[in-house]
JSON list of C-alpha atoms in Angstrom, two decimals:
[
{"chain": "A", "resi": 1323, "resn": "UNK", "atom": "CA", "xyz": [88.47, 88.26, 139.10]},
{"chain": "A", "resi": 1324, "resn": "UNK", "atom": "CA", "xyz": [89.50, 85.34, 137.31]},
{"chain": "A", "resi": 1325, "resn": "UNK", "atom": "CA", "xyz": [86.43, 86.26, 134.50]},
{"chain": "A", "resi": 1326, "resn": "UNK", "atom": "CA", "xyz": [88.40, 89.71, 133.94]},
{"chain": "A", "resi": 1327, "resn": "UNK", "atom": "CA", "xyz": [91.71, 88.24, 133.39]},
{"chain": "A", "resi": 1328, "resn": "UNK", "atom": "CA", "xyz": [90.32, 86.09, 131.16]},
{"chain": "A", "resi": 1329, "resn": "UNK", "atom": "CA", "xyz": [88.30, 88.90, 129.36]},
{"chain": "A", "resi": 1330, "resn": "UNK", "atom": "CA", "xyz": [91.50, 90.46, 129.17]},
{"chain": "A", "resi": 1331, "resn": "UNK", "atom": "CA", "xyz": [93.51, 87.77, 127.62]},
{"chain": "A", "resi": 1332, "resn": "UNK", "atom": "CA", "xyz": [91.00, 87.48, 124.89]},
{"chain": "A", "resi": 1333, "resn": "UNK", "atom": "CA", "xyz": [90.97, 90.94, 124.43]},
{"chain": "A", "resi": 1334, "resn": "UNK", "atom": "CA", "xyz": [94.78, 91.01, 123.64]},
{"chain": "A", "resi": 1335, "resn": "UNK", "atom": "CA", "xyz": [94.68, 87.78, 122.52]},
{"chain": "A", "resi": 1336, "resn": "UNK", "atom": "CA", "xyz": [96.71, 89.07, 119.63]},
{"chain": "A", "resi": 1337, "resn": "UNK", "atom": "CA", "xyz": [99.17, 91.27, 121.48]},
{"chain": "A", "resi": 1338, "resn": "UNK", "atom": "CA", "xyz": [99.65, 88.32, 124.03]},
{"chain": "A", "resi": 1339, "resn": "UNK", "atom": "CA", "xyz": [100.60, 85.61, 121.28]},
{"chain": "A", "resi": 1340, "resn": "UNK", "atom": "CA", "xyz": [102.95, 88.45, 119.32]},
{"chain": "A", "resi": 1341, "resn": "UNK", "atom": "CA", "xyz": [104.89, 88.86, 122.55]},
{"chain": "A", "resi": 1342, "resn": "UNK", "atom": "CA", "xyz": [104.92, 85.19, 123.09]},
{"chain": "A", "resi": 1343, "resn": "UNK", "atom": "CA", "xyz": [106.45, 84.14, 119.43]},
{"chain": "A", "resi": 1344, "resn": "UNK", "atom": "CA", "xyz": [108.78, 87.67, 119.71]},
{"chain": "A", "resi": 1345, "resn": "UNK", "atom": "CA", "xyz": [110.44, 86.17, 122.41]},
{"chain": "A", "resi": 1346, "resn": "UNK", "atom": "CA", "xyz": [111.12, 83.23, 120.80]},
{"chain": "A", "resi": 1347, "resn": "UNK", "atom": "CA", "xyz": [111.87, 85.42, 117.55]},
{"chain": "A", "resi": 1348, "resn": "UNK", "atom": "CA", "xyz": [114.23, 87.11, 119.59]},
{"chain": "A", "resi": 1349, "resn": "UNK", "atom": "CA", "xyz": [115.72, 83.75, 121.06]},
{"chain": "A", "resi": 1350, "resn": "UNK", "atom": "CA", "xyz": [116.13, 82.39, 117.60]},
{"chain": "A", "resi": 1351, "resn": "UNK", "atom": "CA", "xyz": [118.09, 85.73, 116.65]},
{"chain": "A", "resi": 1352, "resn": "UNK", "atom": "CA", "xyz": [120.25, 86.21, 119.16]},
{"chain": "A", "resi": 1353, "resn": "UNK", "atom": "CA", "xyz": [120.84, 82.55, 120.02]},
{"chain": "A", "resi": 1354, "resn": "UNK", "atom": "CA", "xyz": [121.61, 81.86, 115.79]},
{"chain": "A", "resi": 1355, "resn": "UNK", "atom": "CA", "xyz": [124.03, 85.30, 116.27]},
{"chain": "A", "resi": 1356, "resn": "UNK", "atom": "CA", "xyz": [125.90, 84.53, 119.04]},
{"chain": "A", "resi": 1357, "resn": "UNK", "atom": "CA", "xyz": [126.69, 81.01, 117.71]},
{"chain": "A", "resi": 1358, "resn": "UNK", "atom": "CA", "xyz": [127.60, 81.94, 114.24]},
{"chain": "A", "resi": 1359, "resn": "UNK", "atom": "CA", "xyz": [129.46, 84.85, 115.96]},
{"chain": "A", "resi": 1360, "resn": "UNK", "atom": "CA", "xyz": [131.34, 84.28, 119.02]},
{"chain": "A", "resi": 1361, "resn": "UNK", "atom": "CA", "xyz": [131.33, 80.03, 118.13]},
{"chain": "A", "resi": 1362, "resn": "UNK", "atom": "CA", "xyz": [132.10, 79.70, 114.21]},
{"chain": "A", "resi": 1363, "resn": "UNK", "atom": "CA", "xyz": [134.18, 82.87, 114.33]},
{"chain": "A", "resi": 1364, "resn": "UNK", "atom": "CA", "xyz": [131.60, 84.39, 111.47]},
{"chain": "A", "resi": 1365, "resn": "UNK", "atom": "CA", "xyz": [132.09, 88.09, 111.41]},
{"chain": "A", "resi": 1366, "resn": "UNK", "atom": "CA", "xyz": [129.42, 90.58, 112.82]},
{"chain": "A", "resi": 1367, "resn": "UNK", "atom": "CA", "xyz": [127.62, 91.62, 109.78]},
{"chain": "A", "resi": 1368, "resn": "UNK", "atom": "CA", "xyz": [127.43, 88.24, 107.97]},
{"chain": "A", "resi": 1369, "resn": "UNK", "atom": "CA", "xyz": [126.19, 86.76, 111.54]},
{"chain": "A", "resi": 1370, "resn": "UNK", "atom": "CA", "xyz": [123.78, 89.26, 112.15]},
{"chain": "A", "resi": 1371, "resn": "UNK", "atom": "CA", "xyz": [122.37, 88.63, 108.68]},
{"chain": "A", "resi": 1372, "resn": "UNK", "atom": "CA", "xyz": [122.14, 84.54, 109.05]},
{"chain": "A", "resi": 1373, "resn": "UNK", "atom": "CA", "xyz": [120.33, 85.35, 112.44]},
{"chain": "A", "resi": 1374, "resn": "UNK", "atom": "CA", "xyz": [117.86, 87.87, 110.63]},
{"chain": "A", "resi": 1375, "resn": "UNK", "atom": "CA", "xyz": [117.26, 85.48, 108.12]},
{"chain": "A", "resi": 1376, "resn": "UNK", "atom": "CA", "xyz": [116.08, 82.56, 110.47]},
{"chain": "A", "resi": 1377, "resn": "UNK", "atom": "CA", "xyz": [114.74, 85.11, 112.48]},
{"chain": "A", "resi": 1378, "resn": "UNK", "atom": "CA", "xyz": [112.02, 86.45, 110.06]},
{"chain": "A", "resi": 1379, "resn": "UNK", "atom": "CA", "xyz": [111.12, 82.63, 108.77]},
{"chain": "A", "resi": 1380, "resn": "UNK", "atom": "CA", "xyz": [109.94, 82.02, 111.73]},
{"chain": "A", "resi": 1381, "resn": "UNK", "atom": "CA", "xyz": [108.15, 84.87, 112.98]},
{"chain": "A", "resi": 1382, "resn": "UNK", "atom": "CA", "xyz": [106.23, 85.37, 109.28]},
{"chain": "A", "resi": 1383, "resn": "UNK", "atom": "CA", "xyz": [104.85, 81.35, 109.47]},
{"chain": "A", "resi": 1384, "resn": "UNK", "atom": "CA", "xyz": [103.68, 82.20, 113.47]},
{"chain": "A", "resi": 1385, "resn": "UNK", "atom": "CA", "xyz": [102.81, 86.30, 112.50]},
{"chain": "A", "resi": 1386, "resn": "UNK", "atom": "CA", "xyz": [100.36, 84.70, 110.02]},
{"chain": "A", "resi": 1387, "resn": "UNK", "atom": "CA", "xyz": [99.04, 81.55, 111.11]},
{"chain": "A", "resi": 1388, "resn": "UNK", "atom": "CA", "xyz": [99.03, 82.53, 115.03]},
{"chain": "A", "resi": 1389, "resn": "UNK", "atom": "CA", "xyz": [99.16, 86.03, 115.53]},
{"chain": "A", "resi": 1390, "resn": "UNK", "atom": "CA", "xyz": [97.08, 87.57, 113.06]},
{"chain": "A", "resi": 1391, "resn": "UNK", "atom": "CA", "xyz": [94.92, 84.70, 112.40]},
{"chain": "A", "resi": 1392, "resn": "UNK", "atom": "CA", "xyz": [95.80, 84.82, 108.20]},
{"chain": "A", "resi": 1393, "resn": "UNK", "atom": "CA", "xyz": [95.08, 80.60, 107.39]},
{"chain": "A", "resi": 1394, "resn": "UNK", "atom": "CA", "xyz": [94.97, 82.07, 103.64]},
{"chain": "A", "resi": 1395, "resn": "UNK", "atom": "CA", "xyz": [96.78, 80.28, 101.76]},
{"chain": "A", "resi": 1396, "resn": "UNK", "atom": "CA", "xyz": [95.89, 81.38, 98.44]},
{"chain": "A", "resi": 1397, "resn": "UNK", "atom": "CA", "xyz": [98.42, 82.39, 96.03]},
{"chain": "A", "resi": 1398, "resn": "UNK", "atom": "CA", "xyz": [97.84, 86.11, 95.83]},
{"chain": "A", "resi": 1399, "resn": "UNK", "atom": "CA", "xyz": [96.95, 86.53, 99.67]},
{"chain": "A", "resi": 1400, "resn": "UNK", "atom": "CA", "xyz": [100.22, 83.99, 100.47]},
{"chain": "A", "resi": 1401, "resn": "UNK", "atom": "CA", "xyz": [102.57, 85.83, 98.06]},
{"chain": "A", "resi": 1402, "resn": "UNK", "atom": "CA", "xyz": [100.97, 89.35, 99.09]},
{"chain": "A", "resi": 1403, "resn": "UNK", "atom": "CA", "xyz": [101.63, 88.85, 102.98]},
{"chain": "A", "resi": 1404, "resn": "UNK", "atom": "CA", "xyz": [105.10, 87.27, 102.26]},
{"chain": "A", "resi": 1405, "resn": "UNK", "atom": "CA", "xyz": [105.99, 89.95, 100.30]},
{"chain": "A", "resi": 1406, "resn": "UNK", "atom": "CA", "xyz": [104.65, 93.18, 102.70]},
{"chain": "A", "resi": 1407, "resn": "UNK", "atom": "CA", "xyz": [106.40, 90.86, 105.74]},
{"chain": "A", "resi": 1408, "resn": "UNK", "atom": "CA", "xyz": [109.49, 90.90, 103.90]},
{"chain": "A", "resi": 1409, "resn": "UNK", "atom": "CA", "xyz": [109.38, 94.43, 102.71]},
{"chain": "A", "resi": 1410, "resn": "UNK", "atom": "CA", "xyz": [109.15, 95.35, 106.64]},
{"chain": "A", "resi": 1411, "resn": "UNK", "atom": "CA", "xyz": [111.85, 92.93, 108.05]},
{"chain": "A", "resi": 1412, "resn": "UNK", "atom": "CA", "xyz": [113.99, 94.01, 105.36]},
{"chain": "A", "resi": 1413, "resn": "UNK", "atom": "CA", "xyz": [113.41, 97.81, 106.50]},
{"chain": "A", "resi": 1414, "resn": "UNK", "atom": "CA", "xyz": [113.73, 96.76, 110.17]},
{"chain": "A", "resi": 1415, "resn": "UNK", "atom": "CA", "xyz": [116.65, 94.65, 109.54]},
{"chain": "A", "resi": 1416, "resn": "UNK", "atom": "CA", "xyz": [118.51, 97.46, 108.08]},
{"chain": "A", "resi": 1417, "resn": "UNK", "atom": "CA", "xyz": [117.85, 99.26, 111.39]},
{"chain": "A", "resi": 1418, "resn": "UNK", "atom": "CA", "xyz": [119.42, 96.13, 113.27]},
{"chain": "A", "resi": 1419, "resn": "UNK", "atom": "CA", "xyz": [122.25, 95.99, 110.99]},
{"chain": "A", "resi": 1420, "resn": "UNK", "atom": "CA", "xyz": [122.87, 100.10, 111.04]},
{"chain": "A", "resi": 1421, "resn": "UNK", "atom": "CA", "xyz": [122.84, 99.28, 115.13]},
{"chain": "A", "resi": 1422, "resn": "UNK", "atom": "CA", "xyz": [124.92, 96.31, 115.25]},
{"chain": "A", "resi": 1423, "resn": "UNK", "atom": "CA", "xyz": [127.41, 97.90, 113.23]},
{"chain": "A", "resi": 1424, "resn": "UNK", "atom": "CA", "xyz": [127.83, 101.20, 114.81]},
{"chain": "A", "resi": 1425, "resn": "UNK", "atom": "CA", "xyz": [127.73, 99.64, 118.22]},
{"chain": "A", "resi": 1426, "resn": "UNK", "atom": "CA", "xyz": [130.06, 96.85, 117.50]},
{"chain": "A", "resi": 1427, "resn": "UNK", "atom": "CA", "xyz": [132.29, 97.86, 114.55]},
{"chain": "A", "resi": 1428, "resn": "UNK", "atom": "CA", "xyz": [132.25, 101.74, 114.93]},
{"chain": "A", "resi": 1429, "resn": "UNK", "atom": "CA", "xyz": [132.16, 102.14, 119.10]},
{"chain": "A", "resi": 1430, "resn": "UNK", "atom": "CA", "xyz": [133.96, 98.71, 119.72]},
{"chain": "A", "resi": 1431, "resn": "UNK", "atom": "CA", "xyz": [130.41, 97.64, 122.09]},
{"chain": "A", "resi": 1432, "resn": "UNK", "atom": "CA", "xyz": [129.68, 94.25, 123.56]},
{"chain": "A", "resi": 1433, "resn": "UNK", "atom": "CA", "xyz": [127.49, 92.96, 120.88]},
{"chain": "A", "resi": 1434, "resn": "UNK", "atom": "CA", "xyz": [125.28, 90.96, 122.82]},
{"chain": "A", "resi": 1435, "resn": "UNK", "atom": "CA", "xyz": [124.21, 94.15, 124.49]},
{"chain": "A", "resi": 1436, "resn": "UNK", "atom": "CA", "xyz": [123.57, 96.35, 120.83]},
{"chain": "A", "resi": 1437, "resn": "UNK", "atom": "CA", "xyz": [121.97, 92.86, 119.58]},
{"chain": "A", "resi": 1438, "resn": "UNK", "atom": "CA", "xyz": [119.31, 93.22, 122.51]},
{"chain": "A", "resi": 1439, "resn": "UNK", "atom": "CA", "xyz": [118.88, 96.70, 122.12]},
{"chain": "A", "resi": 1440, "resn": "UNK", "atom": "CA", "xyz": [118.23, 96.39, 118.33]},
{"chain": "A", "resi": 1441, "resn": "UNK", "atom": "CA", "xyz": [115.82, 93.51, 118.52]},
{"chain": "A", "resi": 1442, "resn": "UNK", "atom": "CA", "xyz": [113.75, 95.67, 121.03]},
{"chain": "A", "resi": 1443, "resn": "UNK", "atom": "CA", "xyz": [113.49, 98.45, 118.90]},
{"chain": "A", "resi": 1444, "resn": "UNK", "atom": "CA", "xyz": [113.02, 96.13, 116.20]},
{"chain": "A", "resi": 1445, "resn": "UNK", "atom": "CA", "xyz": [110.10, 94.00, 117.97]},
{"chain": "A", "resi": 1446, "resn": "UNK", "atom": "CA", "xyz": [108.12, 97.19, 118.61]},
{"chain": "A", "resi": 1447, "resn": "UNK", "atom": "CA", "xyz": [108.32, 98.39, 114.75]},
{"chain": "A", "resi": 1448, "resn": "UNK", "atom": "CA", "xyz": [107.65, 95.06, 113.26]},
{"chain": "A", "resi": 1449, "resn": "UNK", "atom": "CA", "xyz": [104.34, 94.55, 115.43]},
{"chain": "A", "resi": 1450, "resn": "UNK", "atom": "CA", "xyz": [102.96, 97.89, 114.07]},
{"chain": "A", "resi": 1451, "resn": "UNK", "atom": "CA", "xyz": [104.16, 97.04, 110.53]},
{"chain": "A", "resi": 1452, "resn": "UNK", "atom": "CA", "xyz": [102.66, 93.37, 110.42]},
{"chain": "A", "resi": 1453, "resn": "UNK", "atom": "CA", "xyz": [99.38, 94.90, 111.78]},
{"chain": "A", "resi": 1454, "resn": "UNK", "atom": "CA", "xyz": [98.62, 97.91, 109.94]},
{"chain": "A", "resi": 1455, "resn": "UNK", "atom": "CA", "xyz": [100.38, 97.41, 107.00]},
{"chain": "A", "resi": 1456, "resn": "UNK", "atom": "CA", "xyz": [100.36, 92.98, 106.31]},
{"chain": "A", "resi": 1457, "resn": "UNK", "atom": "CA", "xyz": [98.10, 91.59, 107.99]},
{"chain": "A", "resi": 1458, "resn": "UNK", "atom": "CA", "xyz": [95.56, 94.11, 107.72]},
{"chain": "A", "resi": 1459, "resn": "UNK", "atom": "CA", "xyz": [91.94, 92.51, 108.02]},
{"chain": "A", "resi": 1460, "resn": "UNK", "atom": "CA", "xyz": [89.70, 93.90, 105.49]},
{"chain": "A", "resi": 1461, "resn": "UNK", "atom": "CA", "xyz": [86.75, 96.14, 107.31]},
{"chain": "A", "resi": 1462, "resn": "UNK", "atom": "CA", "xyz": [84.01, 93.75, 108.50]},
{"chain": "A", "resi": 1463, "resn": "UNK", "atom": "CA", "xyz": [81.21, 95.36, 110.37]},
{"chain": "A", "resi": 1464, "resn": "UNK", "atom": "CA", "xyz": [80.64, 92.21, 112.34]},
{"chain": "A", "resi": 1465, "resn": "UNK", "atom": "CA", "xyz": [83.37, 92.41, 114.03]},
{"chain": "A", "resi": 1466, "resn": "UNK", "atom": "CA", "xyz": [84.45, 94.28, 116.44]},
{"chain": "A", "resi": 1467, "resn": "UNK", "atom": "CA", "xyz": [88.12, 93.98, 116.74]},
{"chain": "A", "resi": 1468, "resn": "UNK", "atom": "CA", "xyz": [88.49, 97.95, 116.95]}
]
């Protein structure tokens, strides 16, 4: 028993750590919203923006050193991943924003809940965005991470 959980863990070894350093994406996002929000009186938008911004600092260092196992840190590879990672938290974050601001501005919502709801739907994307589209590993026939 305890060898297939531990099959299993190395199996989605990946998956497992992404959830992990979400959460604490997540943490960092709302946590940095509702201060700058409900504590310095910053409105929605610009709050939701710091938040994204600290947000996505920290989850493209632990996407790329952690996650998807990119130590690269030459130029073109560095500047190529931080690019693509941007490009797709920029694209998510414009989904956040579009949800934060129809839920709180538009239909007057508690914006703790929308800010949940959008970093869910926002989780899911960017995992399928940093690992078919950023972190992409280059086809090796010796491995079998299929």
């Amino acid at each position: 028993m305890i060898n297939k959980i531990k099959a299993l863990c190395i199996k989605y070894k990946g998956l497992i750590l992404y959830g992990v350093f979400g959460v604490l994406s997540t943490i960092i996002n709302i946590g940095a919203y509702a201060i700058c929000y409900k504590y310095c009186s910053i409105p929605n938008v610009p709050s939701n923006i710091i938040a994204w911004i600290l947000a996505v600092l920290f989850a493209f260092i632990t996407n790329k050193l952690y996650v998807f196992g990119s130590k690269s840190m030459e130029k073109h590879t560095f500047l190529s991943e931080l690019i693509k990672f941007t490009s797709a938290r920029i694209a998510t974050g414009i989904i956040d924003l579009v949800i934060m601001f129809v839920g709180v501005d538009v239909m007057h919502g508690p914006a703790i809940i929308f800010k949940v709801i959008a970093n869910i739907i926002v989780i899911i994307l960017n995992y399928f965005f940093s690992k078919f589209l950023v972190f992409k590993k280059k086809e090796d026939s010796s491995i079998g991470d299929k």
